[in-house]
Short mmCIF file of C-alpha atoms in Angstrom, two decimals:
data_model
loop_
_atom_site.label_atom_id
_atom_site.label_comp_id
_atom_site.label_asym_id
_atom_site.label_seq_id
_atom_site.Cartn_x
_atom_site.Cartn_y
_atom_site.Cartn_z
CA MET A 1 0.00 0.00 0.00
CA SER A 2 1.36 3.43 -0.94
CA ASP A 3 2.07 5.98 1.78
CA PRO A 4 0.15 9.25 1.11
CA TRP A 5 2.78 11.19 3.07
CA LEU A 6 5.34 10.42 0.38
CA GLU A 7 3.14 12.16 -2.19
CA LEU A 8 2.84 15.23 0.06
CA ARG A 9 6.63 15.59 0.21
CA ARG A 10 6.51 16.85 -3.37
CA TYR A 11 4.77 20.03 -2.19
CA THR A 12 6.77 21.09 0.85
CA GLN A 13 10.28 21.44 2.23
CA ALA A 14 8.99 20.54 5.68
CA ARG A 15 10.48 17.39 7.17
CA ILE A 16 7.64 14.93 6.74
CA ALA A 17 7.63 11.25 5.74
CA LEU A 18 11.29 10.84 6.68
CA GLY A 19 10.97 7.15 7.36
CA ARG A 20 12.64 5.37 10.25
CA ALA A 21 15.38 2.96 11.12
CA GLY A 22 14.07 1.05 14.12
CA CYS A 23 12.99 3.75 16.58
CA ALA A 24 15.26 6.41 15.06
CA LEU A 25 15.56 8.46 11.88
CA PRO A 26 17.33 6.99 8.87
CA THR A 27 20.95 8.06 8.55
CA SER A 28 20.26 10.15 5.44
CA ALA A 29 17.52 12.16 7.20
CA GLN A 30 19.76 12.76 10.22
CA LEU A 31 22.61 13.96 8.02
CA GLU A 32 20.29 16.31 6.12
CA PHE A 33 19.07 17.75 9.42
CA ASN A 34 22.64 18.30 10.64
CA ALA A 35 23.55 20.04 7.36
CA ALA A 36 20.50 22.31 7.57
CA HIS A 37 21.31 23.20 11.17
CA ALA A 38 24.90 24.06 10.21
CA ALA A 39 23.70 26.24 7.31
CA ALA A 40 21.36 28.13 9.63
CA ARG A 41 24.15 28.76 12.15
CA ASP A 42 26.51 29.92 9.39
CA ALA A 43 23.86 32.31 8.04
CA VAL A 44 23.49 33.94 11.45
CA HIS A 45 27.14 34.15 12.44
CA GLN A 46 29.04 34.91 9.26
CA PRO A 47 29.79 38.58 8.52
CA TRP A 48 28.47 40.38 5.45
CA ALA A 49 30.97 41.52 2.79
CA VAL A 50 29.29 44.92 2.68
CA ARG A 51 32.10 46.73 0.83
CA ALA A 52 31.94 44.24 -2.03
CA CYS A 53 28.17 44.72 -2.14
CA ALA A 54 28.61 48.51 -2.19
CA ASP A 55 31.02 48.22 -5.12
CA ALA A 56 28.52 46.08 -7.05
CA VAL A 57 25.73 48.58 -6.37
CA ALA A 58 27.91 51.50 -7.46
CA ASP A 59 29.01 49.63 -10.60
CA ALA A 60 25.33 49.25 -11.49
CA GLY A 61 25.03 53.04 -11.45
CA TRP A 62 23.10 53.43 -8.21
CA PRO A 63 24.16 56.00 -5.60
CA VAL A 64 25.10 54.06 -2.46
CA LEU A 65 25.94 54.81 1.16
CA VAL A 66 27.42 52.44 3.74
CA LEU A 67 26.08 53.28 7.19
CA ASN A 68 26.66 51.66 10.58
CA THR A 69 24.93 50.81 13.83
CA PRO A 70 26.82 50.99 17.16
CA LEU A 71 27.39 47.22 17.19
CA ALA A 72 30.92 45.86 17.20
CA ASP A 73 30.30 42.37 15.77
CA ARG A 74 27.74 39.65 15.12
CA ALA A 75 27.88 38.32 18.67
CA GLN A 76 26.88 41.70 20.07
CA TYR A 77 24.24 42.05 17.37
CA LEU A 78 22.52 38.92 18.65
CA ARG A 79 22.69 40.06 22.28
CA ARG A 80 21.67 43.72 21.79
CA PRO A 81 18.81 44.09 19.30
CA ASP A 82 18.19 47.62 20.64
CA LEU A 83 21.54 48.83 19.27
CA GLY A 84 20.71 47.47 15.82
CA ARG A 85 17.76 49.86 15.57
CA ARG A 86 19.84 53.06 15.61
CA LEU A 87 22.66 54.56 13.57
CA THR A 88 25.99 55.75 14.88
CA GLU A 89 26.58 59.48 15.27
CA ASN A 90 28.93 59.38 12.26
CA SER A 91 26.26 57.77 10.07
CA ARG A 92 23.65 60.31 11.16
CA ALA A 93 26.07 63.11 10.34
CA GLN A 94 26.77 61.49 6.96
CA LEU A 95 23.06 61.59 6.10
CA ALA A 96 22.67 65.10 7.47
CA THR A 97 25.29 66.45 5.06
CA LEU A 98 23.39 65.19 1.99
CA ASN A 99 20.69 67.86 2.13
CA PRO A 100 18.42 65.65 -0.02
CA THR A 101 15.23 66.66 -1.76
CA VAL A 102 12.14 64.79 -0.64
CA SER A 103 12.04 61.34 -2.29
CA ASP A 104 9.28 58.77 -2.37
CA VAL A 105 11.37 55.88 -1.03
CA ALA A 106 14.41 55.45 1.19
CA LEU A 107 15.76 52.01 0.20
CA ILE A 108 17.89 50.17 2.76
CA VAL A 109 19.61 46.77 2.75
CA SER A 110 20.91 44.85 5.78
CA ASN A 111 22.16 41.34 6.41
CA GLY A 112 19.91 41.15 9.48
CA LEU A 113 19.82 37.61 10.81
CA SER A 114 21.04 35.94 7.59
CA SER A 115 24.16 37.13 5.82
CA THR A 116 23.71 34.16 3.50
CA ALA A 117 20.38 35.56 2.29
CA VAL A 118 21.68 39.02 1.42
CA GLU A 119 24.84 37.63 -0.19
CA ARG A 120 22.83 35.21 -2.32
CA HIS A 121 19.75 37.24 -3.20
CA GLY A 122 20.31 40.88 -2.22
CA PHE A 123 21.61 42.26 -5.52
CA GLY A 124 19.09 40.40 -7.66
CA LEU A 125 16.23 41.65 -5.50
CA LEU A 126 17.60 45.20 -5.64
CA GLN A 127 17.57 45.06 -9.44
CA ALA A 128 13.94 43.92 -9.47
CA VAL A 129 12.82 46.48 -6.87
CA THR A 130 14.47 49.46 -8.56
CA ALA A 131 13.01 48.39 -11.92
CA ALA A 132 9.51 48.13 -10.44
CA TYR A 133 9.81 51.55 -8.80
CA ARG A 134 11.11 52.99 -12.05
CA ALA A 135 8.05 51.63 -13.85
CA CYS A 136 5.82 53.33 -11.26
CA GLY A 137 7.70 56.60 -11.54
CA LEU A 138 8.62 56.62 -7.83
CA THR A 139 11.76 58.50 -6.79
CA LEU A 140 14.53 56.97 -4.69
CA GLY A 141 17.19 58.34 -2.40
CA PRO A 142 20.62 56.70 -2.27
CA ILE A 143 20.64 52.99 -1.49
CA CYS A 144 21.80 52.60 2.11
CA LEU A 145 23.69 49.46 3.13
CA VAL A 146 23.69 48.89 6.90
CA PRO A 147 25.39 45.80 8.33
CA GLU A 148 24.21 44.42 11.69
CA ALA A 149 20.89 46.31 11.59
CA ARG A 150 17.35 45.59 12.73
CA VAL A 151 14.24 46.51 10.78
CA ALA A 152 13.52 49.66 12.76
CA VAL A 153 16.74 51.34 11.60
CA ALA A 154 14.80 52.16 8.43
CA ASP A 155 12.67 54.63 10.42
CA GLU A 156 15.68 56.74 11.35
CA ILE A 157 17.19 56.60 7.86
CA GLY A 158 13.90 57.44 6.17
CA GLU A 159 13.33 60.37 8.51
CA LEU A 160 16.83 61.77 7.96
CA LEU A 161 16.45 61.42 4.18
CA GLN A 162 13.01 63.07 4.34
CA ALA A 163 11.51 60.14 2.44
CA LYS A 164 7.80 59.44 2.27
CA LEU A 165 8.38 55.68 2.60
CA ALA A 166 11.15 53.58 4.12
CA VAL A 167 11.79 50.13 2.64
CA ILE A 168 14.33 47.75 4.11
CA ILE A 169 15.48 44.50 2.53
CA VAL A 170 16.81 42.30 5.33
CA GLY A 171 18.00 38.76 5.95
CA GLU A 172 15.33 36.81 7.80
CA ARG A 173 15.87 34.51 10.75
CA PRO A 174 17.00 31.20 9.23
CA GLY A 175 15.17 27.98 9.90
CA LEU A 176 15.90 24.34 9.21
CA SER A 177 14.17 24.53 5.81
CA ALA A 178 15.59 27.88 4.66
CA ALA A 179 18.78 29.68 5.65
CA ASP A 180 18.74 32.19 2.78
CA SER A 181 15.38 33.94 2.98
CA LEU A 182 15.01 37.71 2.53
CA GLY A 183 12.21 39.88 3.85
CA ILE A 184 11.06 43.37 2.85
CA TYR A 185 9.48 45.81 5.31
CA LEU A 186 7.61 48.91 4.14
CA THR A 187 6.75 51.86 6.40
CA HIS A 188 4.86 55.03 5.49
CA ALA A 189 6.06 58.30 7.10
CA PRO A 190 9.21 56.78 8.64
CA ARG A 191 10.19 58.29 11.98
CA LEU A 192 11.57 57.19 15.31
CA GLY A 193 8.86 55.65 17.46
CA ASN A 194 7.09 53.67 14.74
CA THR A 195 6.14 50.13 15.71
CA ASP A 196 5.80 46.87 13.82
CA ALA A 197 2.09 47.59 13.46
CA ASP A 198 3.08 50.43 11.12
CA ARG A 199 4.89 48.12 8.68
CA ASN A 200 3.96 45.78 5.85
CA CYS A 201 6.10 42.70 5.31
CA LEU A 202 6.91 40.52 2.31
CA SER A 203 8.63 37.32 3.37
CA ASN A 204 10.37 34.19 2.09
CA ILE A 205 12.02 35.84 -0.93
CA ARG A 206 14.48 33.19 -2.13
CA PRO A 207 13.98 31.82 -5.62
CA PRO A 208 13.51 29.15 -6.78
CA GLN A 209 12.06 27.64 -3.57
CA GLY A 210 10.45 30.84 -2.31
CA LEU A 211 9.04 34.08 -3.69
CA ALA A 212 10.70 35.27 -6.92
CA TYR A 213 12.45 38.66 -7.09
CA GLU A 214 10.07 40.03 -9.72
CA ALA A 215 6.94 38.87 -7.87
CA ALA A 216 8.17 40.46 -4.64
CA ALA A 217 9.10 43.69 -6.43
CA ILE A 218 5.70 44.03 -8.11
CA LYS A 219 3.92 43.40 -4.82
CA LEU A 220 6.16 45.98 -3.11
CA ALA A 221 5.50 48.54 -5.86
CA TYR A 222 1.76 48.04 -5.47
CA LEU A 223 1.85 48.40 -1.68
CA SER A 224 4.12 51.45 -1.99
CA ALA A 225 1.78 53.14 -4.44
CA GLN A 226 -1.19 52.40 -2.18
CA ALA A 227 0.67 53.64 0.91
CA LEU A 228 1.47 56.94 -0.81
CA ARG A 229 -2.06 57.35 -2.15
CA ARG A 230 -3.77 56.54 1.15
CA GLY A 231 -1.18 57.96 3.53
CA LEU A 232 -0.76 54.84 5.66
CA SER A 233 0.92 51.45 6.00
CA GLY A 234 0.96 48.48 8.36
CA VAL A 235 -2.20 46.85 9.67
CA ALA A 236 -4.32 49.55 8.00
CA LEU A 237 -2.94 48.74 4.53
CA LYS A 238 -4.28 45.45 3.18
CA ASP A 239 -2.79 43.41 0.37
CA ASP A 240 -5.65 43.50 -2.13
CA MET A 241 -3.50 43.62 -5.26
CA PRO A 242 -5.39 42.39 -8.34
CA SER A 243 -3.81 39.32 -9.90
CA ASP A 244 -3.23 41.19 -13.17
CA TRP A 245 -1.81 44.38 -11.63
CA LEU A 246 1.46 45.66 -13.11
CA PRO A 247 3.12 49.06 -12.67
CA ALA A 248 2.58 51.36 -15.62
CA SER A 249 5.64 51.30 -17.87
CA LYS A 250 7.63 54.53 -17.95
CA ASP A 251 10.91 55.72 -19.40
CA ALA A 252 13.77 54.28 -17.36
CA ASN A 253 15.46 57.68 -17.44
CA SER A 254 12.54 59.23 -15.54
CA LEU A 255 13.70 57.68 -12.24
CA ASP A 256 15.20 60.45 -10.10
CA TRP A 257 17.68 59.53 -7.39
CA PHE A 258 18.03 62.80 -5.44
#
C-alpha cells in the first residue's frame, strides 16, 4: 500500500515522511538535518561583505551609502537588538550632510539575521525592486547598506532622508528549511517611534524555492503606491493587489535619485 505522506513531500520542504530505522531516523535524514542546522548557524554568524556589495551597487550606477549601527560584531548584534535599531553618530552626520530633496522611497539593505540571504539574493532583488519603482515613476534616495541592523533602523534613515516611505530588505531569521530567505518591510512616514504595526512585510524571498524577485518587487511597488495614495501602512494597509496588476511602464530615465 502506498504511503500518502510520500506524495505530500513533493509540495513542501517541511520534514515529513522521513521514514525510520528502528525507533530512530534513517541516517540520510539525520545527516540532512545536521547540514540544515549548520547552514542556519553559518547564516546567522558569518559577517556580510558589505564593501563588495557597495562596489557592485555602485558599478550598477546606483548611488550608495554604507552606514553603521553601534554594534561591534555579530555576537553583540545577537545580544543587543536595541543597538541594531539606531545609527551611529557618524552615520547620522553622513546623512545630514546630503541635504536631499524629498524622495518617495528610502531604500535600505541589511544582512539582518542571515548574511547568507543578502549575499545570495540581495543584488538580484535590488535590481527587481528598482526596476519596479522605475516603472511606477517613484523616486529613490541613495541605497543605504547597513550591516548588523534591525528593521527599525529604516525609520531613522527614512526620517533623515526626508523620504515618504522607508523600505528595508533584510536577511530573515533562518530555519531548518531555509537559511537564505530575505524579507522586505515597508513603512509610510518613517520616523523614530514607529512600531511593527506600522509596517507591511513581504517574506520568504528566495527563488527558486520561495518568492521570486520580480513577484516580490511588483507586490512591493503596489503596496508602496497604495501607501502613498492613502497615507498609511501596516495593519491599516491590506494586500488587495489584483492578480493582473502591473506598474505602468515609464521611461527608465525618468527615475530620479536625489
